[in-house]
XYZ file of C-alpha atoms in Angstrom:
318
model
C -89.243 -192.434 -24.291
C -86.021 -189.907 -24.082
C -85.576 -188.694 -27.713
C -81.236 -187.757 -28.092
C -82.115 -186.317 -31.467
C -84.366 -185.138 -33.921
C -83.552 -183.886 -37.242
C -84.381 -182.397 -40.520
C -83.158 -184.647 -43.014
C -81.014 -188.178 -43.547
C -78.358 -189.115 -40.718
C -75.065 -187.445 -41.809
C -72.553 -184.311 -41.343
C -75.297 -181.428 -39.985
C -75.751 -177.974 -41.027
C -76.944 -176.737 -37.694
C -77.973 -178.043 -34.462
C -79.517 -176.617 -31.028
C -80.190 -178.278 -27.932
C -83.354 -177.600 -25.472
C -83.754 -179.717 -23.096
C -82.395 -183.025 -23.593
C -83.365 -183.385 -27.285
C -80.950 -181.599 -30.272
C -82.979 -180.597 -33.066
C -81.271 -179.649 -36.271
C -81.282 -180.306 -40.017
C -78.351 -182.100 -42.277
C -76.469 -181.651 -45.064
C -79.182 -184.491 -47.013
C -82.180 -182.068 -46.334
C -84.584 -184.819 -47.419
C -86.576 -187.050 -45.273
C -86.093 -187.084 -41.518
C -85.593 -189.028 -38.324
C -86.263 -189.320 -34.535
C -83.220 -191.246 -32.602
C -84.419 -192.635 -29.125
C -82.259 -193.247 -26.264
C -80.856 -196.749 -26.269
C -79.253 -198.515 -23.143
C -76.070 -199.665 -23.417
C -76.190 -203.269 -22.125
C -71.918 -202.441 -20.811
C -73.744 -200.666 -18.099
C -75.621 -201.047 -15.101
C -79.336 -200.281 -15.224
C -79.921 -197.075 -14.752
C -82.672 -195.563 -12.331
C -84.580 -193.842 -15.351
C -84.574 -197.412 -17.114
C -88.644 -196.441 -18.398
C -87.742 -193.688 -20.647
C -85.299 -196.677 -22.825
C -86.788 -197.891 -26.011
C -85.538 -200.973 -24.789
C -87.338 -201.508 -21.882
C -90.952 -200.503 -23.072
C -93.514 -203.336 -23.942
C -94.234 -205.178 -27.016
C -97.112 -202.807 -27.299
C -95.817 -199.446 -27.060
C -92.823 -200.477 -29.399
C -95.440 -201.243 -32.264
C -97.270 -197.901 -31.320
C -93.865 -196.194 -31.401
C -93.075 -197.566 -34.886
C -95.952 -197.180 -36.165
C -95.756 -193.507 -35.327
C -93.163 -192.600 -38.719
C -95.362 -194.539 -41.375
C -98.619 -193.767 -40.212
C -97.443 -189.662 -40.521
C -96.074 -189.893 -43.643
C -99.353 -191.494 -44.580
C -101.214 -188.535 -42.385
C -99.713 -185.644 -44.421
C -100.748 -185.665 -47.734
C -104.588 -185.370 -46.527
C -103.520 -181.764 -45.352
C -101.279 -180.910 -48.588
C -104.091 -182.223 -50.909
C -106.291 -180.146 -48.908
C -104.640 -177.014 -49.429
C -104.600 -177.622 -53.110
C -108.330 -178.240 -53.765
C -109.265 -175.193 -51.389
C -106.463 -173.194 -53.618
C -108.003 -174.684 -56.571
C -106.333 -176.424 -59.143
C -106.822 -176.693 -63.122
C -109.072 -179.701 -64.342
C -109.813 -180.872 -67.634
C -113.277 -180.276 -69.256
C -114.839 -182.216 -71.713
C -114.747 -179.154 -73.984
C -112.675 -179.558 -76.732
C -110.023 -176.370 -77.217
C -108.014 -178.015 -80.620
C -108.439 -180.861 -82.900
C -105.060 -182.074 -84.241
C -104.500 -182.195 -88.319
C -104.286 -185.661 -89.793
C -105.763 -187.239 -86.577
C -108.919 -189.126 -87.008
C -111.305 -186.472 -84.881
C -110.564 -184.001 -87.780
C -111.407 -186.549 -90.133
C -114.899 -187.308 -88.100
C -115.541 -183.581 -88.383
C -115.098 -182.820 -84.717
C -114.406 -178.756 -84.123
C -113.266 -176.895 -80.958
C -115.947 -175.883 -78.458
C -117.414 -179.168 -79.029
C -118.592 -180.585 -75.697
C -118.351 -184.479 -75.036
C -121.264 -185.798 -73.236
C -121.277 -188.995 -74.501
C -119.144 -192.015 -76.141
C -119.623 -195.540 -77.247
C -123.344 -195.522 -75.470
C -121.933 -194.160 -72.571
C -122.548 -190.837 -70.133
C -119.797 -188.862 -69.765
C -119.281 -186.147 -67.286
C -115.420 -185.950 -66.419
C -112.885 -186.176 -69.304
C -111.220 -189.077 -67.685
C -113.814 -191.168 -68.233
C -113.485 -190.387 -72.125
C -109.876 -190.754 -72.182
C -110.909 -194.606 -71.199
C -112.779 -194.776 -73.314
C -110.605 -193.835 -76.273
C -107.993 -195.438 -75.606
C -109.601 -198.761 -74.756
C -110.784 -198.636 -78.620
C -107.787 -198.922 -80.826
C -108.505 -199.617 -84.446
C -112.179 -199.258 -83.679
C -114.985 -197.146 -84.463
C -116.547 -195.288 -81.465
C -119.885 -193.011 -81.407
C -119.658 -190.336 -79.797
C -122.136 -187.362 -78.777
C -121.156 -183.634 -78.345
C -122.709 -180.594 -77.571
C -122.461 -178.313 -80.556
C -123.971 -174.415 -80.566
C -127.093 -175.668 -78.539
C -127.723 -178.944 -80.388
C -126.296 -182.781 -80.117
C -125.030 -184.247 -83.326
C -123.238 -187.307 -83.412
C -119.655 -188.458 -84.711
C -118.040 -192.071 -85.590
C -114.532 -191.720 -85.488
C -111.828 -194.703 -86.053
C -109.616 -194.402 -83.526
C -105.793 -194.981 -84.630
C -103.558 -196.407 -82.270
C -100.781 -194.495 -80.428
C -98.501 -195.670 -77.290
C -101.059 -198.976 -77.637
C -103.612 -197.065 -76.967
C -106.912 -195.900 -78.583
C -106.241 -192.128 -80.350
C -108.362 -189.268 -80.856
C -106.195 -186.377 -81.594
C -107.812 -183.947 -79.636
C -106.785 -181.308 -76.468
C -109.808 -179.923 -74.116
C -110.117 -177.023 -72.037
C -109.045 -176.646 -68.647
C -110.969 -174.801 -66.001
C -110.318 -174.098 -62.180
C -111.644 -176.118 -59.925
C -111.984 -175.082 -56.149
C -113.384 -177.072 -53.016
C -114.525 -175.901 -49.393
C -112.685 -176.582 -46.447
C -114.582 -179.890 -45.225
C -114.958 -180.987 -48.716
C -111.533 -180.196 -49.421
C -110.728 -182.724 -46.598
C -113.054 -185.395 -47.203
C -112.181 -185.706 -50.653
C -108.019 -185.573 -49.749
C -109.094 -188.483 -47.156
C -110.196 -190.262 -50.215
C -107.530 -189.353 -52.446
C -104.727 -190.080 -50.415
C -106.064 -193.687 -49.353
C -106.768 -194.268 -53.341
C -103.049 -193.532 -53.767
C -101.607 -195.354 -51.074
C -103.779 -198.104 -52.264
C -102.600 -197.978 -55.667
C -99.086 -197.623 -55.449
C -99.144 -200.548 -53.329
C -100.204 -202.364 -56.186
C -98.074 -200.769 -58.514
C -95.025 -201.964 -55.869
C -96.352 -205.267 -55.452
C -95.951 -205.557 -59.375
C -92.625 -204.379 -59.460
C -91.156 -206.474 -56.860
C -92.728 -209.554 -57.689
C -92.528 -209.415 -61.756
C -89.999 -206.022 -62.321
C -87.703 -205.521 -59.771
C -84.721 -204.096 -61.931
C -87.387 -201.437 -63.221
C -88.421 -200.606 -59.474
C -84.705 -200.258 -58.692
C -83.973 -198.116 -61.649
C -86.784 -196.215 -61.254
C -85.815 -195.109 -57.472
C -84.260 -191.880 -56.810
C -81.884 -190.954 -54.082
C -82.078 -187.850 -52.167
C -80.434 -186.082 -54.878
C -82.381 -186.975 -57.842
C -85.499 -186.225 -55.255
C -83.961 -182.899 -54.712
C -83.463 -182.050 -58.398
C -86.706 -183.689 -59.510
C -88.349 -180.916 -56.595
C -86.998 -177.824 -57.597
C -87.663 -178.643 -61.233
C -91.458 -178.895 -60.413
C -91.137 -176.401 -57.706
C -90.269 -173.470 -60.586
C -93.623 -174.689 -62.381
C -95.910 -174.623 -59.576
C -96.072 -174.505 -56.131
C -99.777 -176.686 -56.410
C -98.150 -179.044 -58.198
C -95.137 -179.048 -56.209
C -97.484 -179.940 -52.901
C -99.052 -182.947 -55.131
C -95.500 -184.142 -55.421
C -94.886 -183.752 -51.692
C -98.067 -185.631 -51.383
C -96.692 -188.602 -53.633
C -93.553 -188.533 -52.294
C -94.705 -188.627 -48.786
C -97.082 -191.562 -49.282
C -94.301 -193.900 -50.579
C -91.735 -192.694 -47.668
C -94.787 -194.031 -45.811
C -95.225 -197.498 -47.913
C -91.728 -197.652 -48.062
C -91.221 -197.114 -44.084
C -93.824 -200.294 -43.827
C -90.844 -203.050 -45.300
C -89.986 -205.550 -42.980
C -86.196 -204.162 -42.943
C -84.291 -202.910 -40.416
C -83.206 -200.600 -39.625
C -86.803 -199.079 -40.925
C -89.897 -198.727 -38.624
C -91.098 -201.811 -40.575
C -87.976 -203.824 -39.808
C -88.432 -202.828 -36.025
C -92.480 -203.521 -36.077
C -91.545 -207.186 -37.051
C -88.417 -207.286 -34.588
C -91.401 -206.402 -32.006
C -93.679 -208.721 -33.174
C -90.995 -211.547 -33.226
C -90.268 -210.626 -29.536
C -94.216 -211.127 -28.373
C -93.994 -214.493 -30.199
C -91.050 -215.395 -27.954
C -92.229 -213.754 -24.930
C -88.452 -212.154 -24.326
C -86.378 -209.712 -25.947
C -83.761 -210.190 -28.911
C -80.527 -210.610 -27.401
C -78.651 -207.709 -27.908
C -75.969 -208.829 -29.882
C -78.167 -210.406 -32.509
C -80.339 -207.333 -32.288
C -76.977 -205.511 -32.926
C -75.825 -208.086 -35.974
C -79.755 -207.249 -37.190
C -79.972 -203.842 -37.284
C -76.139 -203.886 -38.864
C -77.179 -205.978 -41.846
C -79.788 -203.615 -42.486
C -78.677 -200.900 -42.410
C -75.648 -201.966 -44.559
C -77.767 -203.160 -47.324
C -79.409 -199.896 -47.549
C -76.233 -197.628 -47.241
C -75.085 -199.952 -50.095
C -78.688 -199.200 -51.960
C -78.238 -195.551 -51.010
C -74.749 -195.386 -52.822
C -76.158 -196.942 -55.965
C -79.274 -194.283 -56.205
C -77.020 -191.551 -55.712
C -74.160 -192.996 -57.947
C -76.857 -192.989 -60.479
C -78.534 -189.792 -59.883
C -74.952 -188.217 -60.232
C -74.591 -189.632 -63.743
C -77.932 -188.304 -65.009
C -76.947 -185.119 -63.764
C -73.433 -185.060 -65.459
C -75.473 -186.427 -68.393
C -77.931 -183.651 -68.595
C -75.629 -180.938 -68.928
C -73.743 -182.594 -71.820
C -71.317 -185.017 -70.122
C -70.612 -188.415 -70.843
């Protein structure tokens, strides 16, 4: 299929273009995102010889694989991002405890730093996550729990308080780098990056089904996406690929709704014409495609009507 265009960023004024060939590349002035625009036939016309290289004239079939193309590389991505970062290594938790907060109850229980968790409530622990469930699974309770102290395991009963409406400890643990080789590295992004996408699909499904004016308020158009970037981009450039990572991962959930003019939108438009056994007329394909894209230029406005307020806000407006 003839690509006309492909470019750096959402449709809009550009801040440079080149041709080569019979594709213009290019970036625009909303460097976020990006988008591939295929040669369409205009039905005013008579059929012209090259009539194959049309999206409109491929099969069902090569139309879903076409689609499918956007999603499934946003989904692709973060396994190489998340690679780089665990062969860079990145700072983990330990189970080693580095302060014990006053008035908290592990001061109370006589906990001290360089304390090492190995155990709580009966259970082996071995990554600090899987105390942090623990704890905060316990509120109001007391929980036993074994440490490593100068050589020798001792045991301490803290009563959890309750903070956030969660079990609380009051304590902070070391950190330590943590680095992975290549092929591990990639195995374990594999896995990471389907956990994600798995979860945030959940995390979606609740939002749209039981919070929807929290999802919506919670979305961020290309300029809060931008900001939000560069803020996390002067911490680190680790965490800044994570980010990447996320965001890419959601582009690719988000690519997946049954909307047009989205990849999702145009898989079901597909799968709607193999149920038929003919194409969409094109005026209703037009009138489609229209609606669409309407209702998210209208969603766009609101993000970025939004994100310009919390901007104004943060440097002191009103």
């Amino acid at each position: 299929v003839k690509v006309d265009e492909f470019m750096l960023g959402f449709p809009g004024p550009r801040i440079f273009s080149l041709t080569r060939g019979e594709t213009t590349y290019g970036a625009t002035l909303v460097f976020f995102g990006g988008y591939c625009r295929f040669a369409h036939f205009d039905p005013k016309k008579s059929l012209p010889r090259d009539r194959g290289r049309f999206l409109e004239f491929q099969s069902v079939w090569r139309k879903l694989g076409i689609f499918l193309g956007g999603p499934v590389m946003n989904l692709i991505l973060p396994i190489f991002l998340i690679t780089a970062v665990l062969i860079v290594g990145f700072m983990v938790p330990t189970t080693t405890i580095a302060k014990v907060w006053s008035n908290a109850p592990a001061i109370e229980a006589g906990f001290k730093p360089g304390d090492k968790i190995i155990s709580a409530d009966g259970k082996r622990i071995s990554e600090w996550g899987e105390a942090v469930e623990i704890f905060q699974a316990n509120p109001n309770k007391q929980v036993k729990v074994g440490v490593i102290r100068k050589g020798k395991l001792i045991f301490l009963y803290p009563t959890l308080t309750v903070r956030d409406s969660h079990g609380f400890l009051g304590i902070e643990v070391a950190t330590e780098r943590r680095r992975e080789n290549p092929f591990v590295a990639f195995y374990k992004a594999t896995i990471m990056t389907a956990q994600w996408t798995i979860k945030m699909c959940q995390i979606l499904f609740e939002f749209l089904t039981q919070r929807l004016g929290e999802f919506i308020g919670g979305l961020r158009s290309p300029i809060g996406a931008v900001q939000e970037a560069a803020e996390i981009a002067r911490g680190s450039i680790l965490d800044f690929l994570l980010m990447l990572a996320v965001m890419s991962i959601f582009l690719g959930i988000f690519n997946f709704f049954p909307l047009p003019p989205l990849d999702g939108g145009r898989m079901l438009i597909a799968g709607i014409e193999l149920i038929r056994g003919k194409p969409i007329e094109p005026n209703l394909l037009i009138a489609i495609q229209g609606t669409g894209m309407f209702f998210l230029l209208f969603l766009m406005i609101y993000l970025v009507l939004a994100d310009i307020q919390r901007l104004i806000a943060s440097f002191g407006g009103i």
